[in-house]
């Protein structure tokens, strides 16, 4: 009797597991590559959420060895299209970056010696390859008054041509994915227009007339209505990264650039919080905060409030991490790095001093431009309780040593630290959430973070100087 009962319980448990497994959505990517050899390494990365390129914790990575010329990846995921990357180690330039995979729709890929082969790939991959190729075809125009209409017209024509390609494959694509891609293309069109408004408006900052803006405003409602129609047919548009980006750009342009008002993240946060509801609001608030490279004081308010709204656990973990490690008053990460002599240093070695940290890498043009401004700051505080530290994300130690001795990025006599060849993956960079370069962090005498409010290039270092003085 007991044996029979045990068997029944085991069968019930197995049945439950099988049902749960059957209901779990999966992304499956498989295919062949002409250049692969048995045992070659293939790297696959799936992004669990939109705009999480620089969030390793929100990515699933798999590595496998090629079986002949074949590969296959299968990963559980949420039920919406996901970006993924596919790289072939030892075969530079042959992989693909940020293609979409659809849960429940196995994605077939074929690569020849030139890279992805659309004709040998499945429909979902083929249409993306054709759209990417078409997007790379551009028409150059001069940004003068006569071309304002042309810039707008070109953007519309290009989007129409992309929509035509998508329409050609409509009957062969999953209905949801067709609508998703339509939203994506329309949002890219609007984002391009908004970006042009921001760039060109700088040229007309002191003028009452901006021909591109005038032309943009004339066509904005038409394109906007097309996008809104697409969104109605695909209500889960908040999973589309370009759509979220467009929504944030819309606020920045409509409420700041066109209104000629400065941009403040708290005002942007409050606007998005009041304007939108539900999952879209969650995604927008997360998208507003998580990619930041600058952390103004008002961000503390934004994060604290966002934690009362955002339910997605992945986002909550990151928001809490930022509040604990990166906003003003957070405890600075006690890094452990080597200098040119191979000696190990920690942030705690500089206790009771104000520390200015400059993050850079070889080849960063803006990092070279800002270096003279930092030299001025160093001169102003020479002999005082202030230490200037440079941390490079260079992966090559030889290259880092050459750049340090060359003096273009930092002074050779400074505290210059190497990230052990780990680059952007070193804890010194991930803990400080360095997203762009150059980046700056101030640490007070008690080891607490104070973010630099203004880039030294923008005001000749005056804001940074005032902040350092206040911390002495």
Coordinates of C-alpha atoms in Angstrom, one line a residue:
X1 CA 0.0 0.0 0.0
X2 CA 2.8 2.4 1.0
X3 CA 4.7 1.4 -2.2
X4 CA 1.7 2.2 -4.4
X5 CA 1.1 5.5 -2.7
X6 CA 4.8 6.4 -3.2
X7 CA 4.6 5.5 -6.9
X8 CA 1.5 7.7 -7.3
X9 CA 3.1 10.7 -5.5
X10 CA 6.2 10.3 -7.7
X11 CA 4.1 10.2 -10.8
X12 CA 2.1 13.3 -9.7
X13 CA 5.3 15.2 -9.0
X14 CA 6.8 14.2 -12.4
X15 CA 3.6 15.3 -14.2
X16 CA 3.6 18.6 -12.4
X17 CA 7.3 19.2 -13.4
X18 CA 6.5 18.3 -17.0
X19 CA 3.5 20.6 -17.2
X20 CA 5.6 23.5 -15.6
X21 CA 8.4 22.8 -18.1
X22 CA 6.0 22.8 -21.0
X23 CA 4.6 26.2 -19.9
X24 CA 8.0 27.8 -19.5
X25 CA 8.8 29.9 -22.6
X26 CA 12.1 29.3 -24.3
X27 CA 14.3 31.1 -26.8
X28 CA 15.9 28.6 -29.2
X29 CA 18.6 29.7 -31.6
X30 CA 20.3 27.1 -33.8
X31 CA 22.2 26.9 -37.1
X32 CA 25.4 26.4 -39.0
X33 CA 28.5 28.4 -39.9
X34 CA 30.7 27.5 -42.9
X35 CA 33.8 28.6 -41.1
X36 CA 33.3 26.6 -37.9
X37 CA 35.6 23.7 -37.0
X38 CA 34.8 20.9 -34.5
X39 CA 35.3 22.2 -31.0
X40 CA 35.3 25.9 -31.9
X41 CA 33.9 28.1 -29.1
X42 CA 30.5 29.9 -29.6
X43 CA 29.3 32.6 -27.2
X44 CA 25.6 33.4 -26.8
X45 CA 24.2 36.2 -24.7
X46 CA 20.5 36.9 -24.1
X47 CA 19.2 40.2 -22.6
X48 CA 16.4 39.6 -20.1
X49 CA 15.1 43.1 -20.3
X50 CA 15.2 46.1 -22.7
X51 CA 18.3 48.4 -22.5
X52 CA 20.4 46.2 -20.3
X53 CA 23.5 46.1 -22.4
X54 CA 25.6 47.2 -19.5
X55 CA 24.0 45.2 -16.8
X56 CA 25.7 41.8 -16.7
X57 CA 23.3 40.6 -14.0
X58 CA 20.4 41.0 -16.4
X59 CA 22.0 38.9 -19.1
X60 CA 22.2 35.1 -19.6
X61 CA 25.4 33.9 -21.1
X62 CA 26.1 30.5 -22.5
X63 CA 29.2 29.0 -24.1
X64 CA 29.3 25.8 -26.1
X65 CA 31.7 23.9 -28.5
X66 CA 30.7 23.5 -32.1
X67 CA 29.5 20.1 -33.2
X68 CA 31.0 20.0 -36.7
X69 CA 29.7 23.3 -38.1
X70 CA 26.5 23.4 -36.0
X71 CA 25.4 25.0 -32.8
X72 CA 22.2 25.2 -30.8
X73 CA 21.1 27.2 -27.7
X74 CA 17.9 26.9 -25.7
X75 CA 17.3 29.3 -22.8
X76 CA 14.2 29.8 -20.6
X77 CA 12.9 33.4 -20.7
X78 CA 9.8 35.6 -20.3
X79 CA 7.2 35.6 -23.1
X80 CA 8.3 38.5 -25.3
X81 CA 10.9 39.1 -28.0
X82 CA 14.5 39.2 -26.5
X83 CA 17.7 40.7 -27.9
X84 CA 20.6 38.3 -28.2
X85 CA 24.2 38.4 -29.4
X86 CA 26.1 35.5 -31.0
X87 CA 29.9 35.4 -31.3
X88 CA 32.3 32.9 -32.7
X89 CA 35.6 33.0 -30.8
X90 CA 38.5 33.3 -33.2
X91 CA 36.3 34.5 -36.1
X92 CA 36.1 38.2 -35.6
X93 CA 33.3 40.1 -37.3
X94 CA 31.3 36.9 -38.1
X95 CA 28.7 37.1 -35.3
X96 CA 25.5 39.1 -34.9
X97 CA 24.6 41.8 -32.3
X98 CA 21.2 42.6 -30.9
X99 CA 19.0 40.4 -33.1
X100 CA 15.6 39.5 -31.8
X101 CA 14.5 35.9 -30.8
X102 CA 10.9 35.1 -30.2
X103 CA 9.9 32.6 -27.5
X104 CA 8.4 29.4 -28.9
X105 CA 9.7 30.2 -32.4
X106 CA 13.1 28.5 -33.1
X107 CA 15.4 30.9 -34.9
X108 CA 17.5 29.3 -37.6
X109 CA 20.7 31.0 -38.7
X110 CA 23.3 30.3 -41.3
X111 CA 26.7 32.1 -41.6
X112 CA 29.0 32.1 -44.6
X113 CA 32.5 33.6 -44.8
X114 CA 31.1 37.1 -45.0
X115 CA 28.9 36.8 -41.9
X116 CA 25.1 36.0 -41.6
X117 CA 23.6 34.6 -44.8
X118 CA 19.9 35.8 -44.9
X119 CA 19.0 33.3 -47.7
X120 CA 20.2 30.4 -45.7
X121 CA 18.5 31.6 -42.4
X122 CA 14.9 31.3 -41.2
X123 CA 12.3 34.0 -41.9
X124 CA 12.7 35.8 -38.5
X125 CA 16.4 36.1 -38.9
X126 CA 16.2 36.9 -42.6
X127 CA 13.8 39.9 -42.2
X128 CA 16.1 41.4 -39.5
X129 CA 19.2 41.0 -41.6
X130 CA 17.5 42.8 -44.5
X131 CA 16.2 45.6 -42.3
X132 CA 19.6 46.1 -40.7
X133 CA 21.2 46.2 -44.2
X134 CA 18.6 48.7 -45.4
X135 CA 19.1 50.9 -42.3
X136 CA 22.8 51.2 -43.1
X137 CA 22.0 52.8 -46.5
X138 CA 22.0 56.5 -45.7
X139 CA 21.8 59.8 -47.6
X140 CA 24.2 62.5 -46.5
X141 CA 22.9 66.0 -46.3
X142 CA 24.2 69.3 -45.1
X143 CA 22.6 70.6 -41.9
X144 CA 21.8 74.1 -43.3
X145 CA 18.5 75.9 -43.6
X146 CA 17.7 74.6 -47.1
X147 CA 18.0 71.0 -46.0
X148 CA 15.6 71.1 -43.0
X149 CA 12.7 69.7 -45.0
X150 CA 15.1 67.2 -46.7
X151 CA 16.2 65.8 -43.3
X152 CA 12.6 65.1 -42.3
X153 CA 11.7 63.8 -45.7
X154 CA 14.6 61.5 -45.8
X155 CA 13.8 60.0 -42.4
X156 CA 10.2 59.4 -43.5
X157 CA 11.2 57.8 -46.8
X158 CA 13.7 55.5 -45.1
X159 CA 11.1 54.3 -42.6
X160 CA 8.5 53.7 -45.4
X161 CA 11.1 51.6 -47.2
X162 CA 11.8 49.6 -44.0
X163 CA 8.1 49.1 -43.4
X164 CA 7.7 47.9 -47.0
X165 CA 10.4 45.2 -46.3
X166 CA 8.6 44.1 -43.1
X167 CA 5.2 44.0 -44.9
X168 CA 6.7 41.7 -47.5
X169 CA 7.3 39.1 -44.8
X170 CA 4.1 39.7 -42.9
X171 CA 2.3 36.4 -43.7
X172 CA 5.5 34.4 -42.8
X173 CA 6.1 36.0 -39.4
X174 CA 4.4 35.4 -36.1
X175 CA 1.6 38.0 -35.8
X176 CA 2.9 39.4 -32.5
X177 CA 6.5 39.7 -33.9
X178 CA 5.3 41.5 -37.0
X179 CA 3.5 44.1 -34.8
X180 CA 6.5 44.3 -32.5
X181 CA 8.9 45.1 -35.4
X182 CA 6.5 47.6 -36.7
X183 CA 6.5 49.5 -33.4
X184 CA 10.3 49.2 -33.4
X185 CA 10.7 50.8 -36.8
X186 CA 8.2 53.6 -36.1
X187 CA 9.9 54.4 -32.8
X188 CA 13.3 54.5 -34.5
X189 CA 11.9 57.0 -37.0
X190 CA 10.6 59.2 -34.2
X191 CA 13.8 58.9 -32.1
X192 CA 15.8 60.0 -35.1
X193 CA 13.7 63.0 -35.6
X194 CA 13.8 64.0 -31.9
X195 CA 17.6 63.5 -31.9
X196 CA 18.0 65.8 -34.9
X197 CA 15.9 68.4 -33.1
X198 CA 18.2 68.3 -30.1
X199 CA 21.4 68.4 -32.2
X200 CA 20.3 71.1 -34.6
X201 CA 18.7 73.2 -31.9
X202 CA 22.1 73.8 -30.4
X203 CA 23.0 75.8 -33.6
X204 CA 19.9 77.9 -33.1
X205 CA 20.1 78.4 -29.4
X206 CA 20.2 82.2 -29.7
X207 CA 17.7 82.4 -32.6
X208 CA 13.9 82.7 -32.7
X209 CA 13.8 80.5 -35.8
X210 CA 14.8 76.9 -36.3
X211 CA 13.8 75.6 -39.8
X212 CA 14.3 72.0 -38.9
X213 CA 12.2 72.3 -35.7
X214 CA 9.4 74.1 -37.7
X215 CA 9.5 71.3 -40.3
X216 CA 9.5 68.6 -37.6
X217 CA 6.5 70.1 -35.8
X218 CA 4.6 70.1 -39.1
X219 CA 5.1 66.3 -39.6
X220 CA 5.3 65.1 -36.0
X221 CA 1.6 64.5 -35.5
X222 CA 1.3 62.4 -38.6
X223 CA 4.2 60.1 -37.6
X224 CA 3.0 60.1 -34.0
X225 CA -0.5 58.8 -35.1
X226 CA 1.1 56.0 -37.1
X227 CA 3.1 54.9 -34.1
X228 CA 0.1 55.1 -31.8
X229 CA -1.9 52.9 -34.2
X230 CA 1.0 50.4 -34.2
X231 CA 1.1 50.4 -30.4
X232 CA -2.6 49.8 -30.2
X233 CA -2.1 46.6 -32.2
X234 CA 0.8 45.6 -29.9
X235 CA 0.0 46.7 -26.4
X236 CA 3.2 45.1 -25.0
X237 CA 5.3 47.8 -26.8
X238 CA 7.1 48.6 -23.5
X239 CA 9.2 45.5 -24.2
X240 CA 10.6 47.3 -27.2
X241 CA 13.8 49.2 -26.4
X242 CA 13.5 51.8 -29.2
X243 CA 9.9 52.6 -28.1
X244 CA 11.1 53.3 -24.5
X245 CA 14.0 55.4 -25.8
X246 CA 11.6 57.4 -28.0
X247 CA 9.3 58.0 -25.0
X248 CA 12.2 59.5 -23.0
X249 CA 13.5 61.5 -25.9
X250 CA 9.9 62.9 -26.4
X251 CA 9.9 64.3 -22.9
X252 CA 13.4 65.8 -23.3
X253 CA 12.6 67.5 -26.6
X254 CA 9.0 68.6 -26.0
X255 CA 9.4 69.7 -22.4
X256 CA 13.0 71.0 -22.4
X257 CA 14.5 71.7 -25.9
X258 CA 11.3 73.1 -27.5
X259 CA 10.3 74.9 -24.3
X260 CA 13.9 76.1 -23.8
X261 CA 14.1 74.8 -20.3
X262 CA 17.0 72.9 -18.6
X263 CA 16.7 69.2 -18.2
X264 CA 16.4 67.8 -14.7
X265 CA 16.0 64.2 -13.9
X266 CA 13.6 64.7 -11.0
X267 CA 11.3 66.7 -13.3
X268 CA 11.5 64.0 -15.9
X269 CA 10.8 61.3 -13.3
X270 CA 7.8 63.1 -11.9
X271 CA 6.4 63.7 -15.4
X272 CA 6.7 60.0 -16.4
X273 CA 5.3 58.9 -13.0
X274 CA 2.2 61.1 -13.4
X275 CA 1.7 60.5 -17.2
X276 CA 1.9 56.7 -17.4
X277 CA 0.5 53.7 -15.6
X278 CA 1.2 50.0 -15.0
X279 CA 4.0 48.1 -16.7
X280 CA 4.8 50.9 -19.1
X281 CA 5.5 53.3 -16.2
X282 CA 7.7 50.7 -14.5
X283 CA 9.8 50.2 -17.6
X284 CA 10.1 53.9 -18.3
X285 CA 11.2 54.8 -14.8
X286 CA 13.8 51.9 -14.8
X287 CA 15.0 53.0 -18.3
X288 CA 15.3 56.6 -17.0
X289 CA 17.5 55.6 -14.0
X290 CA 19.5 52.5 -14.8
X291 CA 21.6 53.6 -17.8
X292 CA 22.8 56.8 -16.1
X293 CA 26.5 57.7 -16.0
X294 CA 25.9 60.8 -13.9
X295 CA 24.3 60.7 -10.5
X296 CA 22.9 64.1 -9.5
X297 CA 21.8 64.6 -5.8
X298 CA 18.1 64.4 -6.8
X299 CA 18.5 60.8 -8.0
X300 CA 18.3 59.7 -4.3
X301 CA 14.6 60.9 -4.3
X302 CA 13.9 59.2 -7.7
X303 CA 15.3 55.8 -6.6
X304 CA 13.5 55.9 -3.2
X305 CA 10.2 56.6 -4.9
X306 CA 10.8 54.2 -7.8
X307 CA 11.2 51.4 -5.2
X308 CA 7.6 52.0 -4.2
X309 CA 6.4 51.6 -7.8
X310 CA 8.6 49.1 -9.6
X311 CA 7.7 45.5 -9.0
X312 CA 10.1 43.8 -11.4
X313 CA 12.7 42.1 -9.0
X314 CA 15.6 42.5 -11.4
X315 CA 15.1 46.2 -11.5
X316 CA 14.6 46.5 -7.8
X317 CA 17.9 44.8 -7.1
X318 CA 19.7 47.3 -9.4
X319 CA 17.9 50.3 -7.9
X320 CA 18.9 49.2 -4.4
X321 CA 22.5 48.7 -5.5
X322 CA 22.7 52.2 -6.9
X323 CA 21.2 53.7 -3.8
X324 CA 23.8 51.8 -1.7
X325 CA 26.9 52.3 -3.8
X326 CA 26.6 55.3 -6.2
X327 CA 24.4 58.2 -5.0
X328 CA 25.6 61.0 -2.9
X329 CA 26.4 59.8 0.6
X330 CA 26.9 56.1 -0.4
X331 CA 29.9 54.3 0.9
X332 CA 32.6 54.3 -1.8
X333 CA 33.8 50.9 -3.1
X334 CA 37.2 50.1 -1.6
X335 CA 39.0 49.1 -4.8
X336 CA 42.3 47.1 -4.9
X337 CA 44.4 48.1 -7.9
X338 CA 48.1 48.1 -9.0
X339 CA 50.1 51.1 -10.2
X340 CA 52.9 51.3 -12.8
X341 CA 55.4 49.7 -10.3
X342 CA 53.1 46.8 -9.6
X343 CA 52.4 48.0 -6.1
X344 CA 48.9 47.4 -4.8
X345 CA 46.7 50.3 -3.6
X346 CA 43.3 50.5 -2.0
X347 CA 40.9 53.4 -1.6
X348 CA 41.3 53.1 2.1
X349 CA 45.0 54.0 1.8
X350 CA 43.8 57.6 1.2
X351 CA 41.5 57.9 4.2
X352 CA 41.3 61.4 5.7
X353 CA 41.8 62.9 2.3
X354 CA 39.5 64.0 -0.5
X355 CA 39.9 61.8 -3.5
X356 CA 39.1 62.8 -7.1
X357 CA 38.8 59.7 -9.3
X358 CA 39.0 60.0 -13.1
X359 CA 38.0 56.9 -15.3
X360 CA 39.4 56.7 -18.8
X361 CA 40.7 54.4 -21.5
X362 CA 43.2 54.6 -24.4
X363 CA 41.5 56.0 -27.5
X364 CA 38.9 58.0 -25.7
X365 CA 39.0 61.4 -27.4
X366 CA 37.0 63.2 -24.6
X367 CA 39.3 61.7 -22.0
X368 CA 42.2 63.4 -23.8
X369 CA 40.3 66.6 -24.0
X370 CA 39.4 66.7 -20.3
X371 CA 43.0 65.8 -19.1
X372 CA 44.2 69.5 -19.1
X373 CA 41.3 70.6 -17.0
X374 CA 42.0 68.0 -14.4
X375 CA 45.7 69.1 -14.4
X376 CA 44.4 72.6 -13.5
X377 CA 42.5 71.2 -10.6
X378 CA 45.6 69.3 -9.5
X379 CA 47.6 72.5 -9.5
X380 CA 45.0 74.4 -7.5
X381 CA 45.0 71.8 -4.7
X382 CA 48.7 71.0 -4.7
X383 CA 50.0 70.5 -1.1
X384 CA 46.5 70.1 0.3
X385 CA 44.7 66.9 1.5
X386 CA 43.4 66.0 -2.0
X387 CA 44.5 63.0 -4.0
X388 CA 43.9 62.7 -7.8
X389 CA 43.6 59.1 -9.0
X390 CA 43.2 57.8 -12.5
X391 CA 41.7 54.4 -13.3
X392 CA 42.0 53.0 -16.8
X393 CA 39.8 50.3 -18.3
X394 CA 42.5 49.3 -20.8
X395 CA 42.8 45.5 -21.1
X396 CA 46.4 45.7 -22.3
X397 CA 48.9 46.5 -19.6
X398 CA 51.4 47.5 -22.3
X399 CA 49.0 49.9 -23.9
X400 CA 48.1 51.4 -20.5
X401 CA 51.7 51.9 -19.5
X402 CA 52.4 53.6 -22.8
X403 CA 49.4 55.9 -22.4
X404 CA 50.3 56.8 -18.8
X405 CA 53.9 57.7 -19.8
X406 CA 52.7 59.6 -22.8
X407 CA 50.8 62.0 -20.5
X408 CA 47.8 62.6 -22.9
X409 CA 45.3 61.1 -20.5
X410 CA 46.8 61.5 -17.1
X411 CA 50.0 62.8 -15.5
X412 CA 52.7 60.0 -15.1
X413 CA 53.4 61.2 -11.5
X414 CA 49.8 60.8 -10.4
X415 CA 48.2 57.7 -8.8
X416 CA 47.5 55.8 -12.0
X417 CA 45.9 52.4 -11.6
X418 CA 45.4 49.4 -13.9
X419 CA 42.3 47.1 -13.8
X420 CA 44.3 43.9 -14.2
X421 CA 43.2 43.4 -17.8
X422 CA 39.5 42.9 -16.8
X423 CA 38.5 46.2 -18.5
X424 CA 34.9 47.2 -17.9
X425 CA 34.3 44.0 -15.9
X426 CA 36.6 44.9 -13.1
X427 CA 34.8 45.5 -9.7
X428 CA 36.2 49.0 -9.6
X429 CA 34.2 49.9 -12.7
X430 CA 31.1 47.8 -12.1
X431 CA 30.8 48.9 -8.5
X432 CA 30.9 52.6 -9.5
X433 CA 28.6 51.8 -12.5
X434 CA 30.9 53.4 -15.1
X435 CA 28.9 53.5 -18.3
X436 CA 30.6 56.3 -20.3
X437 CA 34.0 57.9 -20.4
X438 CA 35.4 60.1 -19.1
X439 CA 33.7 59.6 -15.7
X440 CA 34.4 61.3 -12.4
X441 CA 33.8 60.4 -8.7
X442 CA 34.6 62.4 -5.6
X443 CA 35.1 60.6 -2.3
X444 CA 35.2 62.6 0.9
X445 CA 37.5 62.1 4.0
X446 CA 35.0 59.6 5.4
X447 CA 35.0 57.4 2.3
X448 CA 31.5 58.6 1.1
X449 CA 30.7 59.4 -2.5
X450 CA 30.0 62.9 -3.8
X451 CA 29.2 63.0 -7.5
X452 CA 30.7 65.7 -9.7
X453 CA 27.8 67.8 -10.8
X454 CA 29.4 69.5 -13.9
X455 CA 32.0 68.1 -16.3
X456 CA 35.2 70.1 -15.8
X457 CA 35.2 70.7 -19.6
X458 CA 31.9 72.6 -19.3
X459 CA 32.9 75.2 -16.7
X460 CA 36.7 75.0 -16.6
X461 CA 36.5 72.9 -13.5
X462 CA 34.9 75.6 -11.3
X463 CA 32.1 73.3 -9.9
X464 CA 34.5 70.5 -9.2
X465 CA 36.8 73.0 -7.5
X466 CA 34.0 74.4 -5.3
X467 CA 32.9 70.9 -4.4
X468 CA 36.4 69.8 -3.4
X469 CA 36.9 72.9 -1.3
X470 CA 33.6 72.2 0.5
X471 CA 34.8 68.7 1.4
X472 CA 38.2 69.8 2.8

